[in-house]
Short mmCIF file of C-alpha atoms and ligand atoms in Angstrom, two decimals:
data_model
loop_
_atom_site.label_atom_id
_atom_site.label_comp_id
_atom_site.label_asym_id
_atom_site.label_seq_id
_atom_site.Cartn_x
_atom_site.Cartn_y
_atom_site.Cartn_z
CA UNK A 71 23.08 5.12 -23.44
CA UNK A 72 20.09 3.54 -22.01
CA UNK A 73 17.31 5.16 -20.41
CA UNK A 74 13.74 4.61 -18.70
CA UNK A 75 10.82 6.09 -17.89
CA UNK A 76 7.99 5.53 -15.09
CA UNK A 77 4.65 7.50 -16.33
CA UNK A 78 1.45 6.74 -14.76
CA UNK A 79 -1.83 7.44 -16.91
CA UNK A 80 -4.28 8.81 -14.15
CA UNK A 81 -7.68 10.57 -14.48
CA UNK A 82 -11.27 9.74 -13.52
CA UNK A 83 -13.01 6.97 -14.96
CA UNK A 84 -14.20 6.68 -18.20
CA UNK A 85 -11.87 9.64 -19.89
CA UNK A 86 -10.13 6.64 -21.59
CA UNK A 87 -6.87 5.33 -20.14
CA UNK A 88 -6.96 2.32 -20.66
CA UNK A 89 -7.69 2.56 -24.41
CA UNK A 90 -4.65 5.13 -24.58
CA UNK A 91 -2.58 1.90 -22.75
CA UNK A 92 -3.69 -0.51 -25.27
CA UNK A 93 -2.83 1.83 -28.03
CA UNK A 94 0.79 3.04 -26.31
CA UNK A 95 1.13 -0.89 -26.60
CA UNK A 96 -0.42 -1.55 -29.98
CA UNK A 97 -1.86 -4.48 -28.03
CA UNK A 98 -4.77 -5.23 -25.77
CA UNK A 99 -3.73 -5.60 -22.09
CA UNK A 100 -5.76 -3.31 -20.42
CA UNK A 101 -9.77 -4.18 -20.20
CA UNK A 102 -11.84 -1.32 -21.50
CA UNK A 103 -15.41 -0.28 -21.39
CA UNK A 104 -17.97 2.28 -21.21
CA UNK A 105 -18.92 1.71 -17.54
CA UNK A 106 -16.96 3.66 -15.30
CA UNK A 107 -14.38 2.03 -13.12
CA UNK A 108 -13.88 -0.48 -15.14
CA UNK A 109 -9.66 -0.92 -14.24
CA UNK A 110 -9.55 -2.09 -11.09
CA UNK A 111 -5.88 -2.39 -10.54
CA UNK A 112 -2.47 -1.04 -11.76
CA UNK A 113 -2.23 -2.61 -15.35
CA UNK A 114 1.79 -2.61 -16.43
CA UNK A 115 2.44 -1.64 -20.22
CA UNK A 116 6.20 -1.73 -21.41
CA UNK A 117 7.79 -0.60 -24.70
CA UNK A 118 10.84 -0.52 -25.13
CA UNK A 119 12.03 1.72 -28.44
CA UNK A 120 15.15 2.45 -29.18
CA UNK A 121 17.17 3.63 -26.48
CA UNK A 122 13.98 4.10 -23.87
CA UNK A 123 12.22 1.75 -22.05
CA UNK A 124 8.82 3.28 -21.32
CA UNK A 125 6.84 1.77 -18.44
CA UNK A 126 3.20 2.96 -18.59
CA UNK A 127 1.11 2.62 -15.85
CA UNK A 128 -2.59 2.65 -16.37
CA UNK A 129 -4.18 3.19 -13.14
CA UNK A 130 -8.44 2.62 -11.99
CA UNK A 131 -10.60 5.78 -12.60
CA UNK A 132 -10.32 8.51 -9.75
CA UNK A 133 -13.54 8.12 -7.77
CA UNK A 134 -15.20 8.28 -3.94
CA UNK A 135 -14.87 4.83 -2.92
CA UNK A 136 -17.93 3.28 -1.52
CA UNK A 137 -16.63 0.09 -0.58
CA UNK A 138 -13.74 -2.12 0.01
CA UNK A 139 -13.04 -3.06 -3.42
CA UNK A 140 -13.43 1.03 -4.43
CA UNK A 141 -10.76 1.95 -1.55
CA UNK A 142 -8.53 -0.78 -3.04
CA UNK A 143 -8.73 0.97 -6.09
CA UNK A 144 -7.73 4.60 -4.89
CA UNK A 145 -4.72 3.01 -2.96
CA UNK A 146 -3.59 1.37 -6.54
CA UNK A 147 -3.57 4.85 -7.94
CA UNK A 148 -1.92 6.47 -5.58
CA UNK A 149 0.30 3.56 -5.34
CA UNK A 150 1.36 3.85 -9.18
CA UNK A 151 1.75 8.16 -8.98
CA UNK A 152 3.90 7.67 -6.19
CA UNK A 153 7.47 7.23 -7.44
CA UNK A 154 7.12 8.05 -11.26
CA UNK A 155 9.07 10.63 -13.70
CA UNK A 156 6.06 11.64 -15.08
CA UNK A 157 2.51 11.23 -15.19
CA UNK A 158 0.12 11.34 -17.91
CA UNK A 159 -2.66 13.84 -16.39
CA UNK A 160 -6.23 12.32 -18.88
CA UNK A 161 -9.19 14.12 -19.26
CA UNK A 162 -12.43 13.96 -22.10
CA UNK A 163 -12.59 17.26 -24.01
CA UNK A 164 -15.41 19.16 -22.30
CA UNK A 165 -14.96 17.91 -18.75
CA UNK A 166 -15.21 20.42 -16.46
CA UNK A 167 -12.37 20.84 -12.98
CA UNK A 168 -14.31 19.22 -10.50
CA UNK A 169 -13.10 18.01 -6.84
CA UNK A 170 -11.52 14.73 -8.31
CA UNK A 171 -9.32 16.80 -10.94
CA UNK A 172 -8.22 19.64 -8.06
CA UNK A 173 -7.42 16.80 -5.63
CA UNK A 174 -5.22 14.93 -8.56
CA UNK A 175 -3.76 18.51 -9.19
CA UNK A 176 -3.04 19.16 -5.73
CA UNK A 177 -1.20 15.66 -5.49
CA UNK A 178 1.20 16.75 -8.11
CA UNK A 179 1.76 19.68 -6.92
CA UNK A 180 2.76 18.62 -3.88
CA UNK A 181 5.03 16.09 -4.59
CA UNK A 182 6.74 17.97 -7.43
CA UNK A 183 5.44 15.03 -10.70
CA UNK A 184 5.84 16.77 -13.62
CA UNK A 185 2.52 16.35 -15.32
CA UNK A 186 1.34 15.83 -19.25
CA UNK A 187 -2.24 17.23 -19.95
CA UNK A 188 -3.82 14.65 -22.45
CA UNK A 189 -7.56 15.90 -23.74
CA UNK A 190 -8.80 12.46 -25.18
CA UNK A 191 -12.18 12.27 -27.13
CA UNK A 192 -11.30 14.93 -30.00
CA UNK A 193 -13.07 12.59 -32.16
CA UNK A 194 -16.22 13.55 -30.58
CA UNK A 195 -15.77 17.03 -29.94
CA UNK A 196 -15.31 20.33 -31.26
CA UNK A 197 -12.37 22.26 -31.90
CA UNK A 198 -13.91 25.11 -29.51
CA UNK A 199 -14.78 22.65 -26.90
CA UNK A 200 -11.11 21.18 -27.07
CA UNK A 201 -9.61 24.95 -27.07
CA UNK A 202 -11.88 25.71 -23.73
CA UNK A 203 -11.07 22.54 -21.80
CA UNK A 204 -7.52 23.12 -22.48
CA UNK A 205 -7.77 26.77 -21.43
CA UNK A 206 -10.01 25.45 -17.91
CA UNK A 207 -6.75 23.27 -17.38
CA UNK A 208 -4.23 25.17 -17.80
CA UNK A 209 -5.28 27.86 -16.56
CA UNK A 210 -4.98 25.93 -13.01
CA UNK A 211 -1.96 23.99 -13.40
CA UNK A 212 1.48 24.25 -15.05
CA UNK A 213 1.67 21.07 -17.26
CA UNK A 214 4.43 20.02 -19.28
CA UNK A 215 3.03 19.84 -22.64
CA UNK A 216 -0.55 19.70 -23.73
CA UNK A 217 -1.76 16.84 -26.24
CA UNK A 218 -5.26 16.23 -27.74
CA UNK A 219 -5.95 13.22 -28.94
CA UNK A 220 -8.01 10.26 -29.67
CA UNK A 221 -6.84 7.30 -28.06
CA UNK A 222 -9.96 5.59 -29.72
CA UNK A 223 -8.31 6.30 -33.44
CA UNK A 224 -5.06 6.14 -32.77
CA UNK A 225 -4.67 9.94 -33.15
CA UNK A 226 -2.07 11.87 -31.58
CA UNK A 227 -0.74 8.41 -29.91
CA UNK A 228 2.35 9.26 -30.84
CA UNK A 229 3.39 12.54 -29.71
CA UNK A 230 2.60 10.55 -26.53
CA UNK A 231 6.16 8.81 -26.71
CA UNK A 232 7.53 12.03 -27.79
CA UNK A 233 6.78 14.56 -25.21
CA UNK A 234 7.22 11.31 -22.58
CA UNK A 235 10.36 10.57 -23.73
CA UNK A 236 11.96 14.05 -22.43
CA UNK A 237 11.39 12.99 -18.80
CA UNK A 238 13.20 9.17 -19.25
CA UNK A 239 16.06 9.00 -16.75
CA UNK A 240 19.79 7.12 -17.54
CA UNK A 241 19.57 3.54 -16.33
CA UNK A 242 19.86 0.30 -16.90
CA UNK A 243 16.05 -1.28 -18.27
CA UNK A 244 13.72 -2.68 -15.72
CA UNK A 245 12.91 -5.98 -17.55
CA UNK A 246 13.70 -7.45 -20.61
CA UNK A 247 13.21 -5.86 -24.08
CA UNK A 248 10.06 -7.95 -25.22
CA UNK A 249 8.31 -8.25 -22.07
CA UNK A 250 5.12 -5.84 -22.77
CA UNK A 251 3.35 -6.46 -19.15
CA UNK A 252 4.44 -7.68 -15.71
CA UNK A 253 0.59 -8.94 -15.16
CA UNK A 254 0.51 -13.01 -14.56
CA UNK A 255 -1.03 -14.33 -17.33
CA UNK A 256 -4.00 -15.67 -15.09
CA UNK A 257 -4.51 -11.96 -13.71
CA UNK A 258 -4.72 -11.18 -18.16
CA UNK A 259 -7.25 -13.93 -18.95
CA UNK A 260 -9.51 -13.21 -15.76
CA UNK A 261 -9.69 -9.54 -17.41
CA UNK A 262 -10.34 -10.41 -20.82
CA UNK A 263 -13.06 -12.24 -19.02
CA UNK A 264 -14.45 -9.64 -17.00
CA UNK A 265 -14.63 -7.23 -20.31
CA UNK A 266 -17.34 -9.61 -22.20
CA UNK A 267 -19.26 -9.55 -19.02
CA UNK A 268 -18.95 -5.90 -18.73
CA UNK A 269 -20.09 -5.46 -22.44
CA UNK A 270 -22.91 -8.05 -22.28
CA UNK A 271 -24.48 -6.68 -19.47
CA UNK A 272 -26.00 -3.86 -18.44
CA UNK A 273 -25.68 -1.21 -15.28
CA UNK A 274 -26.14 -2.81 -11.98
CA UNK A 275 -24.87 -6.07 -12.53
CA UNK A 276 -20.79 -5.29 -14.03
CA UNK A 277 -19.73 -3.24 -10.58
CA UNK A 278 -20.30 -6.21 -8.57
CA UNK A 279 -18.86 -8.82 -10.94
CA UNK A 280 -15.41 -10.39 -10.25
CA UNK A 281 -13.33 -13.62 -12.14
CA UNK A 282 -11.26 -15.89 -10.33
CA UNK A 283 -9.19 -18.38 -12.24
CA UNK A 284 -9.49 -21.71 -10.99
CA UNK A 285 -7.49 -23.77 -13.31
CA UNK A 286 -4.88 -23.87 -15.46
CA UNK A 287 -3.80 -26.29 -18.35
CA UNK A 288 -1.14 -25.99 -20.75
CA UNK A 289 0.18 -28.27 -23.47
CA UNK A 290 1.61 -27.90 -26.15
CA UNK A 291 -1.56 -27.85 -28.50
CA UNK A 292 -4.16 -26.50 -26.13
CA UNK A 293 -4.88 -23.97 -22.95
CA UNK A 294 -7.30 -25.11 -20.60
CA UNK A 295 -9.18 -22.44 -18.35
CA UNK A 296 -11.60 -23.24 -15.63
CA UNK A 297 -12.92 -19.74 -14.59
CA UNK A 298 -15.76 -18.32 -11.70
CA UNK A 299 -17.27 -15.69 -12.25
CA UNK A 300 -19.03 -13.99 -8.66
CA UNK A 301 -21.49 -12.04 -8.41
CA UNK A 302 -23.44 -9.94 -5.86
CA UNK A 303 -27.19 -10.96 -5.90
CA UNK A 304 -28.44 -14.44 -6.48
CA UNK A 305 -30.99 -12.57 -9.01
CA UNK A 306 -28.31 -11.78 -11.09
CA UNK A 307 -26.72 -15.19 -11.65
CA UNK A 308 -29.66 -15.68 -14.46
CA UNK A 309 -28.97 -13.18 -15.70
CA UNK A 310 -25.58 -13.67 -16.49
CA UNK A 311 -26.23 -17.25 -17.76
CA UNK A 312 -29.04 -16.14 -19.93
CA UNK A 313 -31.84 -18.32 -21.55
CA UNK A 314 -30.66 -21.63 -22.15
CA UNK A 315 -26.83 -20.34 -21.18
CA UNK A 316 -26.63 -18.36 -24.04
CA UNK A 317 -25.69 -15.07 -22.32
CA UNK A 318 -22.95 -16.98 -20.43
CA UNK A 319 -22.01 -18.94 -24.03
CA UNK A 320 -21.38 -15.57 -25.75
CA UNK A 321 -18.85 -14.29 -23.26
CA UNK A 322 -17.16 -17.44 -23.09
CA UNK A 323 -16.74 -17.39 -27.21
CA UNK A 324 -16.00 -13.77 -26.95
CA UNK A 325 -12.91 -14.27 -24.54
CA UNK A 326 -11.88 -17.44 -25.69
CA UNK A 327 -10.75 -15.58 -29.29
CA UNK A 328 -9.14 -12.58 -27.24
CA UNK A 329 -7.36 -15.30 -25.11
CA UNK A 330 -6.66 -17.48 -28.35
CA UNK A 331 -5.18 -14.10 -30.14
CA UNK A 332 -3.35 -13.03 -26.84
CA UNK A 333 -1.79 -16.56 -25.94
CA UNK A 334 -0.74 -17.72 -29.63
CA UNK A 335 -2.63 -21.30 -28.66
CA UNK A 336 -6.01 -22.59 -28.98
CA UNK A 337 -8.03 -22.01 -25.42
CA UNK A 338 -10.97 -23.83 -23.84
CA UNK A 339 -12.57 -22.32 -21.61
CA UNK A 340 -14.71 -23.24 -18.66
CA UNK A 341 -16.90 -20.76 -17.03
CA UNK A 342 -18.92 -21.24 -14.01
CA UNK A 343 -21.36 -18.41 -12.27
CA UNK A 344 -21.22 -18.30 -8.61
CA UNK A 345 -22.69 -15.45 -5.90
CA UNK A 346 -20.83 -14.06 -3.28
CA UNK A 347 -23.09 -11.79 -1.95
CA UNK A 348 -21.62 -8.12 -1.03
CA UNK A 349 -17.86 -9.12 -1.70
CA UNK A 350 -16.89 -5.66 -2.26
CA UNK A 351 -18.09 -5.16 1.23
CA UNK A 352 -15.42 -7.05 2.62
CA UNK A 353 -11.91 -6.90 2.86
CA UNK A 354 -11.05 -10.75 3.15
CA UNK A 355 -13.27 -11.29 0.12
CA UNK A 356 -11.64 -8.21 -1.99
CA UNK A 357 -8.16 -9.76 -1.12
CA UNK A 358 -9.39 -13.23 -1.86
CA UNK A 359 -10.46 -12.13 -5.31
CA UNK A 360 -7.11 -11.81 -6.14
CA UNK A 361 -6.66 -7.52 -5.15
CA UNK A 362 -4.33 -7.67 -2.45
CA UNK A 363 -2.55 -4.82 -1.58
CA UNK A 364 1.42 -5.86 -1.35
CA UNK A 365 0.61 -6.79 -5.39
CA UNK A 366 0.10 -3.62 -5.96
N1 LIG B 534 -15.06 8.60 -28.92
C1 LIG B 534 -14.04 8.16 -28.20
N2 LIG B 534 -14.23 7.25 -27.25
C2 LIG B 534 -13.15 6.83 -26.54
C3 LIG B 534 -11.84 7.33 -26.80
N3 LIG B 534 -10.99 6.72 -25.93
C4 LIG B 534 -11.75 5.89 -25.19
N4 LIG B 534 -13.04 5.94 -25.56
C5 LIG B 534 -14.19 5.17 -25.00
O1 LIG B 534 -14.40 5.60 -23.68
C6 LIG B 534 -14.85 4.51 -22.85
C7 LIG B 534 -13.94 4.36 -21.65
O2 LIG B 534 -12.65 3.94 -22.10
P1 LIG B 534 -11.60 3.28 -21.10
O3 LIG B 534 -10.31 3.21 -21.82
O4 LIG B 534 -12.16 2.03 -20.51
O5 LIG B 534 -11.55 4.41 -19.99
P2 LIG B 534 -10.74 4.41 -18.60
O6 LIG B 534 -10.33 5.81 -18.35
O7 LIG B 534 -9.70 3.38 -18.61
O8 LIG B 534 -11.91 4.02 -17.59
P3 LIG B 534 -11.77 3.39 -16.07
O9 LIG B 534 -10.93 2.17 -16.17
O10 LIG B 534 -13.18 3.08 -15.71
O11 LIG B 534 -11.18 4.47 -15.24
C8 LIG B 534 -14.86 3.29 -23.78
O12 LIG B 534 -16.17 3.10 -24.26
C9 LIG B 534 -13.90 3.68 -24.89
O13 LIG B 534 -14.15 3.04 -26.11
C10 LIG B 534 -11.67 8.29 -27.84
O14 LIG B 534 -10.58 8.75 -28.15
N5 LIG B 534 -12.80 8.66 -28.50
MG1 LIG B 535 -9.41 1.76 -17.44
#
């Protein structure tokens, strides 16, 4: 008999979703770093195992928005806890309840979603400080099962599909058994972009970063990518080209082996810099940038 499951992975930013995705997955799909807010849009992960299809939803980092682009981001989330069997509830051992984690709890409350606590970071953390932030918790909402883990390591990963798999409903699958993501491939590459950037550079410059994908070129031996990057400040374009290029040249080599390992074919890859200034600021920029809300 087959069955599914709908889980989003929600949480504020940085506790380390998207790594816990990637490892659900056993492939990278979902950009991570450690800047906060780095997913900026519902990221699809499918596995299908025996008789379950899981869908896992990795979802942007709960935050205030302060912009367009940041509001787009809350509506994602909520878009992706509304209508699931289950959600995967993430904190970092030794975060504390603040008003982001009682507003998530309230949510689930309210709208009846069974809830998985997952305390990630174990790696870095002791067993007293994983014992109390379970206790803080727990102590404030009734979750289905508790897991610690580290997403990082690969630890505890799978007592993810375990405990998940009680909540999977009878039903025909959603898509096909070895589909892994419903993301269009340009939407993957512009990502896999957008994480060199985020690791090459540092603080100010990553929030207001976005890639478009201009072009597109496949044969049979090769994958041709024209890509912009924007950014906010014309003082930051340098920066993000670096002396001679070189800055820009090391992302480009760093995403063209991601994209080479992720598409199966050799990839060249294009990149110019470009500066749209405040684009977060606006809504018709945001949506042009490729988050529009009915792809949510
Ligand atoms: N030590 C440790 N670091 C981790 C673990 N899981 C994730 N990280 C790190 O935490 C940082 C954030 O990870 P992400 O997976 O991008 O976190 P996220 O929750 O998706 O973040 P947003 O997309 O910004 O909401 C990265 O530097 C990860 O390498 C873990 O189990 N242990
Ligand atoms: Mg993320």
């Amino acid at each position: 008999m087959k069955k599914n499951l709908f889980t989003a992975i929600v949480g504020r930013a940085n506790t380390g979703k998207s790594t816990l995705l990637n490892a659900l997955l056993g492939e990278k799909i979902s950009i991570v770093s450690n800047k906060p807010q780095t997913t900026r849009t519902k990221i699809t992960g499918i596995i299908s195992k025996g008789e379950t299809q899981f869908v896992f939803l990795d979802t942007p980092g709960i935050h205030k928005p302060q912009d367009k682009l940041g509001s787009y981001m809350m509506r994602a989330a909520d878009d992706a806890v509304a209508g699931v069997d289950l959600v995967l509830f993430m904190v970092a051992s030794g975060d504390r309840i603040g008003p982001i984690e009682d507003g998530l709890l309230e949510e689930f409350k309210k709208n009846h979603i069974p809830a998985i606590l997952i305390v990630n970071k174990t790696d870095i953390s002791t067993a007293k400080e994983i014992g109390d932030t379970i206790l803080r918790f727990t102590a404030k909402f009734d979750f289905e099962a508790v897991i610690p883990m580290s997403a990082k390591n690969n630890d505890g990963v799978e007592i993810v599909f375990e405990e998940a798999e009680k909540f999977a409903v009878e039903g025909e699958w959603f898509f096909p058994d070895d589909m892994i993501t419903d993301q269009p491939e340009r939407a993957i590459a512009a990502e896999f972009i957008r994480e060199k950037l985020l690791k090459g550079l540092n603080e100010e410059i990553p929030h207001g970063l976005a890639v478009v994908i201009e072009e597109w070129k496949e044969t049979s031996q090769l994958l041709s990518i024209r890509a912009e990057i924007y950014c906010e400040k014309a003082s930051h374009k340098p920066i993000i080209i670096g002396k001679n290029g070189a800055k820009l040249k090391e992302v480009g080599e760093l995403a063209r082996k991601d994209l080479e390992s992720f598409f199966g074919i050799k990839v060249y890859l294009n990149l110019w810099v470009k500066v749209k200034e405040n684009w977060r600021g606006s809504s018709v920029a945001v949506s042009n940038m490729g988050f529009k809300d009915d792809e949510i």
